[in-house]
Amino acid sequence: TAMKIRIVHYINQFYAGKGGEEKADHKPESFDKPIGPGLEIARQLTALGDEAEIVGTVICGDSYYGENIETAREACVKMVASFKPDVLIAGPAFNAGRYGLACGDVAASVGETLGIPTVTGMYKENPGVELYAKGCYIVPNSESSRSMRPDLEAMTRLALKLAKKEPMGPARDEGYFSRGIRKCFFTQESGAARAVKMMLARLKGEPFSTEYEMPVFKKIPPAAPVKNMKEATIAIISSGGVVPSGNPD
């Protein structure tokens, strides 16, 4: 029989059943079985044809990861590597910021170190999306774990597709946040015809997707003006690395 695809799953201390905020300092730990949401992934893998299995679970407390990022990253990557995986699934993290950062960092680091595909899941406003979308595949989640089952299914399907090295289409078709990668492909209609179709859809209020997304810049409200400049303490922040001669500080 063909060898099964080996999956390692990363989760935080809460979903591993270790405890809530009071256990967020839990150090990295590994198990050779599915735990928590991994049990649902295992069930879905069986339903999807029994081609893959979870061979290990790595857990870490969200606070521990965030406060000891280099130590935690090194430990987690080492634990993941020990299971000789073909693909890593992390999370899903929904809208939990610290969990999203940990999932993104583990996924990106494992992908870079082991050269395997990595998949995680987050709500669109999770800070992990902006930081790690280029380093791993992030599947859109809802805000909370109420959608755990469908979110896990989307992540599992994508992980299997990547593990099997099947060709990947555009991000919106495959169900992950854009990684900023452009691919060339042939289409039946000219650009002019496609543009007119998009315009007509827009006029009719029908759904359409642009082929060339513009960057969205965040509007940050300016701080209130300083009332008394004579007594103000002024800090200068520069990205130029400019320091006084001899770097006395």
PDB file of N, CA and C in Angstrom, residues 178-242:
ATOM      1  N   SER A 178      -4.402  35.916  -0.391  1.00  0.00           N
ATOM      2  CA  SER A 178      -3.389  36.125  -1.423  1.00  0.00           C
ATOM      3  C   SER A 178      -1.997  36.198  -0.814  1.00  0.00           C
ATOM      4  N   ARG A 179      -1.038  35.551  -1.478  1.00  0.00           N
ATOM      5  CA  ARG A 179       0.350  35.554  -1.002  1.00  0.00           C
ATOM      6  C   ARG A 179       1.186  36.573  -1.781  1.00  0.00           C
ATOM      7  N   GLY A 180       0.507  37.359  -2.612  1.00  0.00           N
ATOM      8  CA  GLY A 180       1.223  38.378  -3.369  1.00  0.00           C
ATOM      9  C   GLY A 180       2.030  37.806  -4.526  1.00  0.00           C
ATOM     10  N   ILE A 181       1.667  36.584  -4.958  1.00  0.00           N
ATOM     11  CA  ILE A 181       2.379  35.939  -6.070  1.00  0.00           C
ATOM     12  C   ILE A 181       1.525  36.029  -7.328  1.00  0.00           C
ATOM     13  N   ARG A 182       2.115  36.505  -8.406  1.00  0.00           N
ATOM     14  CA  ARG A 182       1.368  36.583  -9.679  1.00  0.00           C
ATOM     15  C   ARG A 182       1.792  35.441 -10.593  1.00  0.00           C
ATOM     16  N   LYS A 183       0.810  34.813 -11.218  1.00  0.00           N
ATOM     17  CA  LYS A 183       1.093  33.734 -12.162  1.00  0.00           C
ATOM     18  C   LYS A 183       0.497  34.090 -13.515  1.00  0.00           C
ATOM     19  N   CYS A 184       1.166  33.685 -14.576  1.00  0.00           N
ATOM     20  CA  CYS A 184       0.645  33.922 -15.929  1.00  0.00           C
ATOM     21  C   CYS A 184      -0.202  32.721 -16.355  1.00  0.00           C
ATOM     22  N   PHE A 185      -1.327  32.998 -17.014  1.00  0.00           N
ATOM     23  CA  PHE A 185      -2.122  31.905 -17.558  1.00  0.00           C
ATOM     24  C   PHE A 185      -2.886  32.420 -18.780  1.00  0.00           C
ATOM     25  N   PHE A 186      -3.285  31.498 -19.642  1.00  0.00           N
ATOM     26  CA  PHE A 186      -4.012  31.865 -20.854  1.00  0.00           C
ATOM     27  C   PHE A 186      -5.509  31.884 -20.584  1.00  0.00           C
ATOM     28  N   THR A 187      -6.203  32.792 -21.236  1.00  0.00           N
ATOM     29  CA  THR A 187      -7.655  32.866 -21.094  1.00  0.00           C
ATOM     30  C   THR A 187      -8.281  33.001 -22.480  1.00  0.00           C
ATOM     31  N   GLN A 188      -9.545  32.623 -22.575  1.00  0.00           N
ATOM     32  CA  GLN A 188     -10.226  32.605 -23.871  1.00  0.00           C
ATOM     33  C   GLN A 188     -10.578  34.012 -24.349  1.00  0.00           C
ATOM     34  N   GLU A 189     -10.887  34.916 -23.412  1.00  0.00           N
ATOM     35  CA  GLU A 189     -11.343  36.252 -23.798  1.00  0.00           C
ATOM     36  C   GLU A 189     -10.227  37.280 -23.657  1.00  0.00           C
ATOM     37  N   SER A 190     -10.293  38.301 -24.489  1.00  0.00           N
ATOM     38  CA  SER A 190      -9.287  39.371 -24.406  1.00  0.00           C
ATOM     39  C   SER A 190      -9.535  40.210 -23.148  1.00  0.00           C
ATOM     40  N   GLY A 191      -8.537  40.984 -22.765  1.00  0.00           N
ATOM     41  CA  GLY A 191      -8.660  41.855 -21.600  1.00  0.00           C
ATOM     42  C   GLY A 191      -9.817  42.831 -21.738  1.00  0.00           C
ATOM     43  N   ALA A 192     -10.028  43.351 -22.957  1.00  0.00           N
ATOM     44  CA  ALA A 192     -11.106  44.321 -23.191  1.00  0.00           C
ATOM     45  C   ALA A 192     -12.468  43.690 -22.919  1.00  0.00           C
ATOM     46  N   ALA A 193     -12.658  42.453 -23.414  1.00  0.00           N
ATOM     47  CA  ALA A 193     -13.940  41.766 -23.224  1.00  0.00           C
ATOM     48  C   ALA A 193     -14.186  41.487 -21.747  1.00  0.00           C
ATOM     49  N   ARG A 194     -13.112  41.073 -21.041  1.00  0.00           N
ATOM     50  CA  ARG A 194     -13.261  40.774 -19.606  1.00  0.00           C
ATOM     51  C   ARG A 194     -13.578  42.051 -18.820  1.00  0.00           C
ATOM     52  N   ALA A 195     -12.941  43.152 -19.217  1.00  0.00           N
ATOM     53  CA  ALA A 195     -13.171  44.428 -18.521  1.00  0.00           C
ATOM     54  C   ALA A 195     -14.613  44.898 -18.702  1.00  0.00           C
ATOM     55  N   VAL A 196     -15.149  44.747 -19.909  1.00  0.00           N
ATOM     56  CA  VAL A 196     -16.539  45.154 -20.174  1.00  0.00           C
ATOM     57  C   VAL A 196     -17.502  44.287 -19.354  1.00  0.00           C
ATOM     58  N   LYS A 197     -17.208  42.998 -19.269  1.00  0.00           N
ATOM     59  CA  LYS A 197     -18.049  42.086 -18.468  1.00  0.00           C
ATOM     60  C   LYS A 197     -18.059  42.506 -16.997  1.00  0.00           C
ATOM     61  N   MET A 198     -16.878  42.876 -16.490  1.00  0.00           N
ATOM     62  CA  MET A 198     -16.789  43.315 -15.096  1.00  0.00           C
ATOM     63  C   MET A 198     -17.587  44.598 -14.882  1.00  0.00           C
ATOM     64  N   MET A 199     -17.480  45.523 -15.850  1.00  0.00           N
ATOM     65  CA  MET A 199     -18.190  46.795 -15.725  1.00  0.00           C
ATOM     66  C   MET A 199     -19.701  46.568 -15.730  1.00  0.00           C
ATOM     67  N   LEU A 200     -20.179  45.684 -16.622  1.00  0.00           N
ATOM     68  CA  LEU A 200     -21.614  45.394 -16.701  1.00  0.00           C
ATOM     69  C   LEU A 200     -22.101  44.744 -15.397  1.00  0.00           C
ATOM     70  N   ALA A 201     -21.282  43.842 -14.849  1.00  0.00           N
ATOM     71  CA  ALA A 201     -21.646  43.196 -13.580  1.00  0.00           C
ATOM     72  C   ALA A 201     -21.741  44.233 -12.466  1.00  0.00           C
ATOM     73  N   ARG A 202     -20.816  45.173 -12.486  1.00  0.00           N
ATOM     74  CA  ARG A 202     -20.821  46.215 -11.450  1.00  0.00           C
ATOM     75  C   ARG A 202     -22.068  47.099 -11.572  1.00  0.00           C
ATOM     76  N   LEU A 203     -22.417  47.450 -12.811  1.00  0.00           N
ATOM     77  CA  LEU A 203     -23.593  48.298 -13.041  1.00  0.00           C
ATOM     78  C   LEU A 203     -24.886  47.597 -12.607  1.00  0.00           C
ATOM     79  N   LYS A 204     -24.908  46.271 -12.778  1.00  0.00           N
ATOM     80  CA  LYS A 204     -26.108  45.503 -12.404  1.00  0.00           C
ATOM     81  C   LYS A 204     -26.106  45.101 -10.931  1.00  0.00           C
ATOM     82  N   GLY A 205     -25.023  45.426 -10.216  1.00  0.00           N
ATOM     83  CA  GLY A 205     -24.925  45.038  -8.808  1.00  0.00           C
ATOM     84  C   GLY A 205     -24.629  43.565  -8.624  1.00  0.00           C
ATOM     85  N   GLU A 206     -24.080  42.930  -9.649  1.00  0.00           N
ATOM     86  CA  GLU A 206     -23.741  41.502  -9.579  1.00  0.00           C
ATOM     87  C   GLU A 206     -22.320  41.330  -9.047  1.00  0.00           C
ATOM     88  N   PRO A 207     -22.016  40.174  -8.443  1.00  0.00           N
ATOM     89  CA  PRO A 207     -20.654  39.973  -7.925  1.00  0.00           C
ATOM     90  C   PRO A 207     -19.626  39.859  -9.050  1.00  0.00           C
ATOM     91  N   PHE A 208     -18.436  40.391  -8.811  1.00  0.00           N
ATOM     92  CA  PHE A 208     -17.341  40.259  -9.777  1.00  0.00           C
ATOM     93  C   PHE A 208     -16.032  40.378  -9.013  1.00  0.00           C
ATOM     94  N   SER A 209     -14.959  39.905  -9.618  1.00  0.00           N
ATOM     95  CA  SER A 209     -13.640  39.992  -8.979  1.00  0.00           C
ATOM     96  C   SER A 209     -12.680  40.685  -9.924  1.00  0.00           C
ATOM     97  N   THR A 210     -12.002  41.699  -9.414  1.00  0.00           N
ATOM     98  CA  THR A 210     -11.019  42.384 -10.235  1.00  0.00           C
ATOM     99  C   THR A 210      -9.808  41.478 -10.462  1.00  0.00           C
ATOM    100  N   GLU A 211      -9.136  41.661 -11.579  1.00  0.00           N
ATOM    101  CA  GLU A 211      -7.936  40.870 -11.873  1.00  0.00           C
ATOM    102  C   GLU A 211      -6.683  41.596 -11.386  1.00  0.00           C
ATOM    103  N   TYR A 212      -6.853  42.844 -10.971  1.00  0.00           N
ATOM    104  CA  TYR A 212      -5.678  43.637 -10.581  1.00  0.00           C
ATOM    105  C   TYR A 212      -6.039  44.445  -9.349  1.00  0.00           C
ATOM    106  N   GLU A 213      -5.820  43.844  -8.202  1.00  0.00           N
ATOM    107  CA  GLU A 213      -6.228  44.496  -6.955  1.00  0.00           C
ATOM    108  C   GLU A 213      -5.278  45.622  -6.574  1.00  0.00           C
ATOM    109  N   MET A 214      -5.867  46.737  -6.184  1.00  0.00           N
ATOM    110  CA  MET A 214      -5.084  47.887  -5.737  1.00  0.00           C
ATOM    111  C   MET A 214      -4.761  47.734  -4.247  1.00  0.00           C
ATOM    112  N   PRO A 215      -3.592  48.212  -3.805  1.00  0.00           N
ATOM    113  CA  PRO A 215      -3.293  48.137  -2.372  1.00  0.00           C
ATOM    114  C   PRO A 215      -4.236  49.018  -1.565  1.00  0.00           C
ATOM    115  N   VAL A 216      -4.593  48.558  -0.383  1.00  0.00           N
ATOM    116  CA  VAL A 216      -5.459  49.345   0.503  1.00  0.00           C
ATOM    117  C   VAL A 216      -4.600  49.888   1.639  1.00  0.00           C
ATOM    118  N   PHE A 217      -4.500  51.212   1.702  1.00  0.00           N
ATOM    119  CA  PHE A 217      -3.681  51.831   2.741  1.00  0.00           C
ATOM    120  C   PHE A 217      -4.554  52.198   3.928  1.00  0.00           C
ATOM    121  N   LYS A 218      -4.072  51.876   5.123  1.00  0.00           N
ATOM    122  CA  LYS A 218      -4.850  52.161   6.330  1.00  0.00           C
ATOM    123  C   LYS A 218      -4.833  53.656   6.611  1.00  0.00           C
ATOM    124  N   LYS A 219      -5.997  54.191   6.986  1.00  0.00           N
ATOM    125  CA  LYS A 219      -6.090  55.596   7.370  1.00  0.00           C
ATOM    126  C   LYS A 219      -5.945  55.679   8.887  1.00  0.00           C
ATOM    127  N   ILE A 220      -4.837  56.264   9.328  1.00  0.00           N
ATOM    128  CA  ILE A 220      -4.579  56.361  10.766  1.00  0.00           C
ATOM    129  C   ILE A 220      -4.820  57.801  11.203  1.00  0.00           C
ATOM    130  N   PRO A 221      -5.758  58.035  12.134  1.00  0.00           N
ATOM    131  CA  PRO A 221      -6.055  59.413  12.547  1.00  0.00           C
ATOM    132  C   PRO A 221      -4.847  60.056  13.230  1.00  0.00           C
ATOM    133  N   PRO A 222      -4.514  61.301  12.872  1.00  0.00           N
ATOM    134  CA  PRO A 222      -3.362  61.962  13.486  1.00  0.00           C
ATOM    135  C   PRO A 222      -3.625  62.279  14.951  1.00  0.00           C
ATOM    136  N   ALA A 223      -2.549  62.361  15.729  1.00  0.00           N
ATOM    137  CA  ALA A 223      -2.678  62.688  17.150  1.00  0.00           C
ATOM    138  C   ALA A 223      -3.091  64.149  17.307  1.00  0.00           C
ATOM    139  N   ALA A 224      -3.643  64.479  18.468  1.00  0.00           N
ATOM    140  CA  ALA A 224      -4.048  65.868  18.742  1.00  0.00           C
ATOM    141  C   ALA A 224      -2.801  66.756  18.758  1.00  0.00           C
ATOM    142  N   PRO A 225      -2.941  68.036  18.350  1.00  0.00           N
ATOM    143  CA  PRO A 225      -1.768  68.923  18.328  1.00  0.00           C
ATOM    144  C   PRO A 225      -1.221  69.163  19.737  1.00  0.00           C
ATOM    145  N   VAL A 226       0.096  69.418  19.822  1.00  0.00           N
ATOM    146  CA  VAL A 226       0.742  69.710  21.106  1.00  0.00           C
ATOM    147  C   VAL A 226       0.341  71.130  21.530  1.00  0.00           C
ATOM    148  N   LYS A 227      -0.136  71.252  22.780  1.00  0.00           N
ATOM    149  CA  LYS A 227      -0.641  72.563  23.227  1.00  0.00           C
ATOM    150  C   LYS A 227       0.489  73.535  23.555  1.00  0.00           C
ATOM    151  N   ASN A 228       1.542  73.025  24.180  1.00  0.00           N
ATOM    152  CA  ASN A 228       2.623  73.932  24.578  1.00  0.00           C
ATOM    153  C   ASN A 228       3.957  73.378  24.074  1.00  0.00           C
ATOM    154  N   MET A 229       4.398  73.867  22.919  1.00  0.00           N
ATOM    155  CA  MET A 229       5.617  73.359  22.299  1.00  0.00           C
ATOM    156  C   MET A 229       6.870  73.657  23.140  1.00  0.00           C
ATOM    157  N   LYS A 230       6.829  74.780  23.907  1.00  0.00           N
ATOM    158  CA  LYS A 230       8.008  75.168  24.698  1.00  0.00           C
ATOM    159  C   LYS A 230       8.389  74.101  25.731  1.00  0.00           C
ATOM    160  N   GLU A 231       7.377  73.425  26.289  1.00  0.00           N
ATOM    161  CA  GLU A 231       7.643  72.443  27.344  1.00  0.00           C
ATOM    162  C   GLU A 231       7.514  70.994  26.857  1.00  0.00           C
ATOM    163  N   ALA A 232       7.369  70.827  25.554  1.00  0.00           N
ATOM    164  CA  ALA A 232       7.170  69.473  25.009  1.00  0.00           C
ATOM    165  C   ALA A 232       8.479  68.696  24.935  1.00  0.00           C
ATOM    166  N   THR A 233       8.404  67.400  25.215  1.00  0.00           N
ATOM    167  CA  THR A 233       9.552  66.505  25.014  1.00  0.00           C
ATOM    168  C   THR A 233       9.376  65.869  23.639  1.00  0.00           C
ATOM    169  N   ILE A 234      10.365  66.009  22.805  1.00  0.00           N
ATOM    170  CA  ILE A 234      10.232  65.539  21.420  1.00  0.00           C
ATOM    171  C   ILE A 234      11.154  64.344  21.176  1.00  0.00           C
ATOM    172  N   ALA A 235      10.580  63.277  20.650  1.00  0.00           N
ATOM    173  CA  ALA A 235      11.372  62.095  20.270  1.00  0.00           C
ATOM    174  C   ALA A 235      11.424  62.029  18.751  1.00  0.00           C
ATOM    175  N   ILE A 236      12.590  61.717  18.225  1.00  0.00           N
ATOM    176  CA  ILE A 236      12.735  61.567  16.772  1.00  0.00           C
ATOM    177  C   ILE A 236      12.991  60.094  16.484  1.00  0.00           C
ATOM    178  N   ILE A 237      12.140  59.523  15.628  1.00  0.00           N
ATOM    179  CA  ILE A 237      12.312  58.124  15.227  1.00  0.00           C
ATOM    180  C   ILE A 237      12.658  58.096  13.749  1.00  0.00           C
ATOM    181  N   SER A 238      13.754  57.421  13.415  1.00  0.00           N
ATOM    182  CA  SER A 238      14.186  57.367  12.013  1.00  0.00           C
ATOM    183  C   SER A 238      14.494  55.932  11.622  1.00  0.00           C
ATOM    184  N   SER A 239      14.114  55.566  10.414  1.00  0.00           N
ATOM    185  CA  SER A 239      14.444  54.218   9.930  1.00  0.00           C
ATOM    186  C   SER A 239      15.810  54.214   9.239  1.00  0.00           C
ATOM    187  N   GLY A 240      16.485  55.356   9.222  1.00  0.00           N
ATOM    188  CA  GLY A 240      17.754  55.460   8.530  1.00  0.00           C
ATOM    189  C   GLY A 240      18.950  54.978   9.324  1.00  0.00           C
ATOM    190  N   GLY A 241      18.727  54.636  10.613  1.00  0.00           N
ATOM    191  CA  GLY A 241      19.852  54.226  11.445  1.00  0.00           C
ATOM    192  C   GLY A 241      20.824  55.362  11.719  1.00  0.00           C
ATOM    193  N   VAL A 242      20.324  56.585  11.732  1.00  0.00           N
ATOM    194  CA  VAL A 242      21.180  57.756  11.921  1.00  0.00           C
ATOM    195  C   VAL A 242      21.449  57.940  13.420  1.00  0.00           C
TER     196      VAL A 242
END
